[in-house]
Tab-separated table of C-alpha atoms in Angstrom:
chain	number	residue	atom	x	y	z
A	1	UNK	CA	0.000	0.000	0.000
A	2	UNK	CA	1.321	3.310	0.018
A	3	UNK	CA	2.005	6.193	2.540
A	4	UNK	CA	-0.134	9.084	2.339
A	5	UNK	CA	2.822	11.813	1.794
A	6	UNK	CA	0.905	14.499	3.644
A	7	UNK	CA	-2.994	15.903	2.935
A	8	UNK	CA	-3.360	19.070	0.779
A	9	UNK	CA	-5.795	21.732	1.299
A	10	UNK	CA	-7.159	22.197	-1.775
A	11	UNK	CA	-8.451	25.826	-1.036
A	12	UNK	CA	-4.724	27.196	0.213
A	13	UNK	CA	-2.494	24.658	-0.883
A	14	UNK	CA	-1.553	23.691	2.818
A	15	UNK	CA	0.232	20.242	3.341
A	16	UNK	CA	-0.596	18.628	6.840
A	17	UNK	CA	0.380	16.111	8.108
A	18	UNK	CA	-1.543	12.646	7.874
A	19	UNK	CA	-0.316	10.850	11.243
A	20	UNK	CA	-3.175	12.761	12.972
A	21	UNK	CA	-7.266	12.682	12.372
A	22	UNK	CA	-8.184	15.812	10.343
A	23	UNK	CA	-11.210	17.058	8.907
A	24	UNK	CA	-10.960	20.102	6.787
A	25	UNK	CA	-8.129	22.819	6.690
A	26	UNK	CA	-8.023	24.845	9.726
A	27	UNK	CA	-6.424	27.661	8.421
A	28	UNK	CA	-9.707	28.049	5.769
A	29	UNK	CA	-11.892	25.216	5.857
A	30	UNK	CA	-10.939	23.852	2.487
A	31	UNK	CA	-11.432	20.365	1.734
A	32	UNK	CA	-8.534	17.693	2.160
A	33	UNK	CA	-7.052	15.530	-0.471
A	34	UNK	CA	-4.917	12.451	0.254
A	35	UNK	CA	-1.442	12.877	-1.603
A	36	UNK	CA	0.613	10.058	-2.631
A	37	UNK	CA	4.445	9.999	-4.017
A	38	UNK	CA	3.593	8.807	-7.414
A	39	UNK	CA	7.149	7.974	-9.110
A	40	UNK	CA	7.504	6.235	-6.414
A	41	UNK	CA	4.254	4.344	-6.819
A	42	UNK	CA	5.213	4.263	-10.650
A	43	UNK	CA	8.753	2.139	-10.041
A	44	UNK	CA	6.919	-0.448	-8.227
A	45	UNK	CA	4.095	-1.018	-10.275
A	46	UNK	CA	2.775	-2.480	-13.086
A	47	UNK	CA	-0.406	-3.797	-14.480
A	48	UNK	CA	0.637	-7.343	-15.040
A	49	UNK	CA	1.166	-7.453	-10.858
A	50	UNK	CA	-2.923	-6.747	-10.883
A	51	UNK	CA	-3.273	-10.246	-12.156
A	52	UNK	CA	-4.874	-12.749	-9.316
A	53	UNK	CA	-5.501	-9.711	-6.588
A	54	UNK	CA	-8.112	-9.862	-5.145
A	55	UNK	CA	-11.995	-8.676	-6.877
A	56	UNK	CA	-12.197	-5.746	-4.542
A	57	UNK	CA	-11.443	-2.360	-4.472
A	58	UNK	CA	-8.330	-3.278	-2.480
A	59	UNK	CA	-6.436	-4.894	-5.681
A	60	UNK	CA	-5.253	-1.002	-6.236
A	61	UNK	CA	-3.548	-0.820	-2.649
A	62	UNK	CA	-0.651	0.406	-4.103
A	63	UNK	CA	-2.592	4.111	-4.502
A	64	UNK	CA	-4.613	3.731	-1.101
A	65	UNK	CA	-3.248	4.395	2.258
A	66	UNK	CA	-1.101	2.127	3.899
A	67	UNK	CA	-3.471	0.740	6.408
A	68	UNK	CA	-4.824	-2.325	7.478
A	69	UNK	CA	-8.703	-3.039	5.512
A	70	UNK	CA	-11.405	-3.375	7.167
A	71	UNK	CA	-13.404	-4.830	4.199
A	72	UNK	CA	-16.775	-6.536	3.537
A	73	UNK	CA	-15.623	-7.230	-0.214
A	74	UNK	CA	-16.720	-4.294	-2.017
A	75	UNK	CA	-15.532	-2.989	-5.397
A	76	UNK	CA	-14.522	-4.490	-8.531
A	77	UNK	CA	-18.515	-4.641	-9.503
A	78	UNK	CA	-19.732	-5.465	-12.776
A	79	UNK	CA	-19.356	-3.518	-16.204
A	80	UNK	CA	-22.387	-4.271	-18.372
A	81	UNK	CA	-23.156	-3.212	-21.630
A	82	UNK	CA	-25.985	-1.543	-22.742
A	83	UNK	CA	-28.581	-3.728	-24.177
A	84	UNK	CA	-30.363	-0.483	-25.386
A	85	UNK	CA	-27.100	2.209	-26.467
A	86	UNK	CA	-24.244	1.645	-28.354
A	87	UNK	CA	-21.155	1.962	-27.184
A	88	UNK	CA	-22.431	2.676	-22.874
A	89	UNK	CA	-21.574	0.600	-20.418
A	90	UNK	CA	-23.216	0.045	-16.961
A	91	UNK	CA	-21.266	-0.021	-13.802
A	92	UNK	CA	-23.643	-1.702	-11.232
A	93	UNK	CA	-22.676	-0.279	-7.914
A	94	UNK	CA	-25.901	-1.615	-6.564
A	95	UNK	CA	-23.696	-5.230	-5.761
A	96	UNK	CA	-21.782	-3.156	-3.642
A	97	UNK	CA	-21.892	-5.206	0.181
A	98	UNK	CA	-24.128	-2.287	1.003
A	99	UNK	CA	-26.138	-2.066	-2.073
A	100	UNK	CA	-24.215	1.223	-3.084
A	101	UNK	CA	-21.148	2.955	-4.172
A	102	UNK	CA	-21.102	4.752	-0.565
A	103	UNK	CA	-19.362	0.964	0.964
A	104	UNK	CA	-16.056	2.485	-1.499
A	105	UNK	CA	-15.339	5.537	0.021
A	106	UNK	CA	-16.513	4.007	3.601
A	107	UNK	CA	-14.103	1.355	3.727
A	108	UNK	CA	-11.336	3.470	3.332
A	109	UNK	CA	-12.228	6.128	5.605
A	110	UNK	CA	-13.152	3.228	8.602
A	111	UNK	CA	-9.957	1.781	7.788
A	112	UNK	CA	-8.058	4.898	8.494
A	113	UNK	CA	-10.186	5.347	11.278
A	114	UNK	CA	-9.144	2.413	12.755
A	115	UNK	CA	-5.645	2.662	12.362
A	116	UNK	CA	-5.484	6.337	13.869
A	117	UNK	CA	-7.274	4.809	16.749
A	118	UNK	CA	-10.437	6.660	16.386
A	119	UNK	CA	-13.222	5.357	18.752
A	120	UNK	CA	-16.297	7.292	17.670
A	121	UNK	CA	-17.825	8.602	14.433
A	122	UNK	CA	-20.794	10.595	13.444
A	123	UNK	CA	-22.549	11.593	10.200
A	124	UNK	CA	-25.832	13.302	8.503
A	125	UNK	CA	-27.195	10.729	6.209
A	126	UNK	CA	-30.509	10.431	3.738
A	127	UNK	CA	-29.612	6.858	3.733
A	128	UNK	CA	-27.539	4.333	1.907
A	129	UNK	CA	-23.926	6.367	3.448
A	130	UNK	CA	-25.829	5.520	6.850
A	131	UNK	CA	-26.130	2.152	6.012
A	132	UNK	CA	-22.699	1.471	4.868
A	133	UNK	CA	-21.199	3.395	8.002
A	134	UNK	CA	-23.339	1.310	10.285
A	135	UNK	CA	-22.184	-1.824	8.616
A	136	UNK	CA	-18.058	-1.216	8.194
A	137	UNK	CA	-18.173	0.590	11.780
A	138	UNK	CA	-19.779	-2.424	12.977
A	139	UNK	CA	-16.931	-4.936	11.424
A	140	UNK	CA	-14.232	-2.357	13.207
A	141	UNK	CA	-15.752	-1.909	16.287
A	142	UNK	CA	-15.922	1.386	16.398
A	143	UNK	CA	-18.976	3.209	17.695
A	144	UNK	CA	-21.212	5.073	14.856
A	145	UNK	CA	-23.584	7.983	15.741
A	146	UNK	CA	-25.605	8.296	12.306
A	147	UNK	CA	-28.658	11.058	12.088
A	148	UNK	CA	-31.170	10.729	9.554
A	149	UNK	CA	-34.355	12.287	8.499
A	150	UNK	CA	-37.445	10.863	9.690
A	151	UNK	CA	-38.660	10.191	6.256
A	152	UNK	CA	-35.804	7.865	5.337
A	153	UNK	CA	-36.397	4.818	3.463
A	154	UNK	CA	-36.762	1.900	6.512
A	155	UNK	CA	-34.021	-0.405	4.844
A	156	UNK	CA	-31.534	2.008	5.317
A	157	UNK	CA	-33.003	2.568	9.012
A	158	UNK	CA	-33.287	-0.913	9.442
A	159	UNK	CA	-30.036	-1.361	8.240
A	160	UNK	CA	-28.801	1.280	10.774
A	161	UNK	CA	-30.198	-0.842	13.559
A	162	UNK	CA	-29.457	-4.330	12.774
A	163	UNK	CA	-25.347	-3.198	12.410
A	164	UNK	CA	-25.567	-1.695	15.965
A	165	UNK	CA	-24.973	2.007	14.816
A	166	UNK	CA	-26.770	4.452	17.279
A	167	UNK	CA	-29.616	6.032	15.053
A	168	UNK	CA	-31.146	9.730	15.718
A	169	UNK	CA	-34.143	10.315	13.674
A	170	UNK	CA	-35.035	13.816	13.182
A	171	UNK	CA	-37.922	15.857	11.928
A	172	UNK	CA	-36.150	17.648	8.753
A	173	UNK	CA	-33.814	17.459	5.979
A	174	UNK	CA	-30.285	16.042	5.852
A	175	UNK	CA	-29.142	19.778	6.338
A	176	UNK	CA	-30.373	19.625	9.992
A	177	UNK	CA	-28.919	16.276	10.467
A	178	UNK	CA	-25.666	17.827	9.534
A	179	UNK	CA	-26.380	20.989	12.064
A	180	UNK	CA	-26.749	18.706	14.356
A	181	UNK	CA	-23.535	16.691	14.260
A	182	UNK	CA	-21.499	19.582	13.921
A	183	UNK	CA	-23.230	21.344	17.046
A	184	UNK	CA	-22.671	18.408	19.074
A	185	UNK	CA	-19.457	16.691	17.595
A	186	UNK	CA	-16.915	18.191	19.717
A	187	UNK	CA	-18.576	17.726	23.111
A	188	UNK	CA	-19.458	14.283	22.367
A	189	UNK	CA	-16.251	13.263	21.025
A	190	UNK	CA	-17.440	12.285	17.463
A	191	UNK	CA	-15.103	12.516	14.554
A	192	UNK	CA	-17.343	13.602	11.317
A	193	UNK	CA	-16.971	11.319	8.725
A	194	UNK	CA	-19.957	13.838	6.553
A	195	UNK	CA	-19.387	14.201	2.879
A	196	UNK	CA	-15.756	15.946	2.296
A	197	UNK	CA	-15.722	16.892	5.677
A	198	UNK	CA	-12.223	14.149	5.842
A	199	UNK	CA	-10.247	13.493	3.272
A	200	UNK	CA	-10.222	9.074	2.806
A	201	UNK	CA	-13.771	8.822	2.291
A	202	UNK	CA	-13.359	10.038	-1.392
A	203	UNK	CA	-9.643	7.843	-1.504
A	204	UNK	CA	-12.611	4.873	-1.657
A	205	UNK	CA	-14.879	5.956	-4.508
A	206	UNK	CA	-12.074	7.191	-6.726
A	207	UNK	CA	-11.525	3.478	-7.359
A	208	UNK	CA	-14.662	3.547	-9.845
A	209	UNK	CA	-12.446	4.749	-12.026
A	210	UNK	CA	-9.494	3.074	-11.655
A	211	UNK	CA	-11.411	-0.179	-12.576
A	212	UNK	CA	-13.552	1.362	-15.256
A	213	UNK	CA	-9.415	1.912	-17.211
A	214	UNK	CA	-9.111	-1.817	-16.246
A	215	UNK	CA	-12.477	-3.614	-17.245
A	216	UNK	CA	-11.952	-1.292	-20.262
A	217	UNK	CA	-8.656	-2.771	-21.207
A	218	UNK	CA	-6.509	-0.209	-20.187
A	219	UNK	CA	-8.933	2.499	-22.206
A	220	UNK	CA	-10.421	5.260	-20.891
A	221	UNK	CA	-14.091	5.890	-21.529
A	222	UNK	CA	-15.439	9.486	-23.317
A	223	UNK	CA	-17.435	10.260	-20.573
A	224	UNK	CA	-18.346	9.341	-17.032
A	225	UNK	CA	-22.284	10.178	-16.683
A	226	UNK	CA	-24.016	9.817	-13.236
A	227	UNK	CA	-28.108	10.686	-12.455
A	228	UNK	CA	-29.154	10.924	-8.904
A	229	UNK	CA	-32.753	11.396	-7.466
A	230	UNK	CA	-30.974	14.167	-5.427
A	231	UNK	CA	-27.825	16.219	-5.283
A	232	UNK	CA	-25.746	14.794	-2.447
A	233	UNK	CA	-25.768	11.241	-3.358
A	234	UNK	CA	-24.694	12.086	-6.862
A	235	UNK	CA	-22.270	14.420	-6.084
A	236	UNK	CA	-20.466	12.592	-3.767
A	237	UNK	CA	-20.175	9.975	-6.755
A	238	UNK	CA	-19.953	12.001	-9.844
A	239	UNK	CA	-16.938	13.941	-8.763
A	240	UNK	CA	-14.960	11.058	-6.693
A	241	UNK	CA	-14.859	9.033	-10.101
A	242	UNK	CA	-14.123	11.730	-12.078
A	243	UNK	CA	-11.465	12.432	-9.130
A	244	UNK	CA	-10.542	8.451	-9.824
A	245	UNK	CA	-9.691	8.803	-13.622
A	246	UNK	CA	-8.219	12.676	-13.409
A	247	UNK	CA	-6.495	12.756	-10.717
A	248	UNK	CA	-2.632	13.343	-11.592
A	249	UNK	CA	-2.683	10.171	-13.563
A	250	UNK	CA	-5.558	10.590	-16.618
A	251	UNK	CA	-7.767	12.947	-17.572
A	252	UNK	CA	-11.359	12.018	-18.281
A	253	UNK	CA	-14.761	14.136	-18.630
A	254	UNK	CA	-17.207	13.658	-16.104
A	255	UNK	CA	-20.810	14.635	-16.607
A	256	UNK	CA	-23.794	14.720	-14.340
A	257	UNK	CA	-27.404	15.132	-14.539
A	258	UNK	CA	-29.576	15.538	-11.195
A	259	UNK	CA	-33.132	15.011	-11.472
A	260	UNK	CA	-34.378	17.296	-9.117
A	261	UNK	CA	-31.465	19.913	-9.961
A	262	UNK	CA	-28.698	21.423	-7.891
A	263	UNK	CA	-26.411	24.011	-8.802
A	264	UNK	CA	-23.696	22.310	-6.083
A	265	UNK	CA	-22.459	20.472	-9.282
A	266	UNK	CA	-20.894	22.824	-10.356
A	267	UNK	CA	-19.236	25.074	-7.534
A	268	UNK	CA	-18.297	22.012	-6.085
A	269	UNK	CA	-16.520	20.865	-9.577
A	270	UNK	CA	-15.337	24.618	-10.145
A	271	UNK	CA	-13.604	24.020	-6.460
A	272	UNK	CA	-12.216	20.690	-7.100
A	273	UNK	CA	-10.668	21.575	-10.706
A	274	UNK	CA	-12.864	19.063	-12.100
A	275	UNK	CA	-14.129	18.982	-15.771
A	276	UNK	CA	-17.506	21.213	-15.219
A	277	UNK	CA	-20.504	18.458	-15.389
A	278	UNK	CA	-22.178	19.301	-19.298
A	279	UNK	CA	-25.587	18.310	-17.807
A	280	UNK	CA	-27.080	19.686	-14.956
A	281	UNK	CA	-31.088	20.771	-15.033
A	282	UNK	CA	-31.704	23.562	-12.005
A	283	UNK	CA	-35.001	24.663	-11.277
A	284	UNK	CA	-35.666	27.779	-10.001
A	285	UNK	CA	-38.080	26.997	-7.450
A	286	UNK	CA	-35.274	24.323	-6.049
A	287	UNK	CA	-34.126	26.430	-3.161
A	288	UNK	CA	-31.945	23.596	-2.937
A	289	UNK	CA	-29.694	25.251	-4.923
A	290	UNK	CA	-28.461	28.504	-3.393
């Protein structure tokens, strides 16, 4: 595996370093990125040593942090082709342990977790990074504080549950679940594992991309296009694969299209100095979006 380097603000440009749990910069808030020494990485790899790793996202340890997994098996999920489109290719996620691409960036982050001896974590969740959090935090033993809206589907709250995470329910949106966490995180002793609020969470999903160059025979494809029934979900997965495939090593486009609409597309790629998504429909009654 290799040794995260240092973490690099992406606002500022700060390097910190990784031997201690961090959430965003201090100096400005900006979010956190995981930086690797790549020639190094380059002299000791090659894609023949892929051959009989494991089918998880683990087989690329060589560009995740040098830690010891806490995995269920996730990763390395199908690529089907498109019965109805030339030329597009399915990646089912939904075989993920979980049943979504949120067990990637969740094993990584527990992982980490784990290793910097972090006993308890907390998060805002709509449901499915709930689920996964409950489930890897479970297989780690480490305690998991997860707030959802009431309204969330009961699998995921079931899931919740039946993993042993300690569920909050609460009568609003995901955005009060977050208030919440963050209001209550440092007297509690939580260590917020939200969306980009720590920097291994998107180390996880980048690996979408990594195997969509492999199950592509070493090809790279035109576009990377993601739909989501709302913003966060897809976000969190649109830019971490585009993140996967552009990051330093290849460049690919990555485009997005939310169904309900949300503008956070693209600030958040503007921010990231990701490829702007091509496809985003914003309505202006979705207040969503400011």
């Amino acid at each position: 595996m290799a040794e995260v380097v240092y973490l690099e603000c992406t606002r500022c440009g700060a390097q910190l370093s990784a031997e201690a749990p961090r959430n965003v910069c201090p100096k400005d808030g900006g979010i956190l990125f995981a930086r690797y020494d790549f020639e190094k990485v380059k002299k000791n790899f090659n894609s023949e040593g892929l051959r009989g790793r494991e089918a998880s996202l683990w087989r690329y340890c060589d560009v995740l942090p040098d830690v010891k997994p806490v995995t269920l098996g996730e990763g390395f999920t199908p690529l089907v082709a498109s019965r109805e489109f030339a030329n597009v290719w399915i990646k089912d996620e939904g075989l993920n342990p979980t049943g979504s691409f949120k067990a990637r960036g969740i094993t990584v982050a527990i992982s980490v977790a784990k290793a910097l001896g972090l006993k308890k974590l907390a998060m805002p969740s709509a449901g499915n990074a709930g689920s996964a959090l409950a489930a890897y935090a479970g297989a780690a033993g480490i305690e998991a504080h997860i707030f959802m809206p009431r309204d969330v589907p009961l699998a995921n709250r079931v899931e919740c549950e039946i993993y042993g995470a300690k569920l909050t329910l609460v009568d609003g949106l995901i955005s009060d679940c977050a208030r919440i966490v963050n209001a209550r995180k440092d007297q509690e002793g939580w260590f917020d594992l939200s969306t980009l609020k720590e920097p291994y969470r998107v180390e996880g999903k980048k690996t979408m991309g990594y195997e969509l160059f492999e199950q592509l025979g070493g090809k790279l494809p035109d576009g990377i296009f993601r739909t989501s029934a709302h913003d966060r979900g897809a976000g969190g997965g649109l830019l971490a694969a585009g993140e996967g495939v552009g990051r330093r090593e290849v460049e690919c486009r990555t485009l997005a299209r939310c169904i309900h609409g949300c503008c956070r597309f693209a600030r958040a790629a503007a921010v990231r100095r990701l490829s702007r998504p091509r496809h985003l429909e914003t309505k202006p009654w979705d207040r969503r979006c400011s």
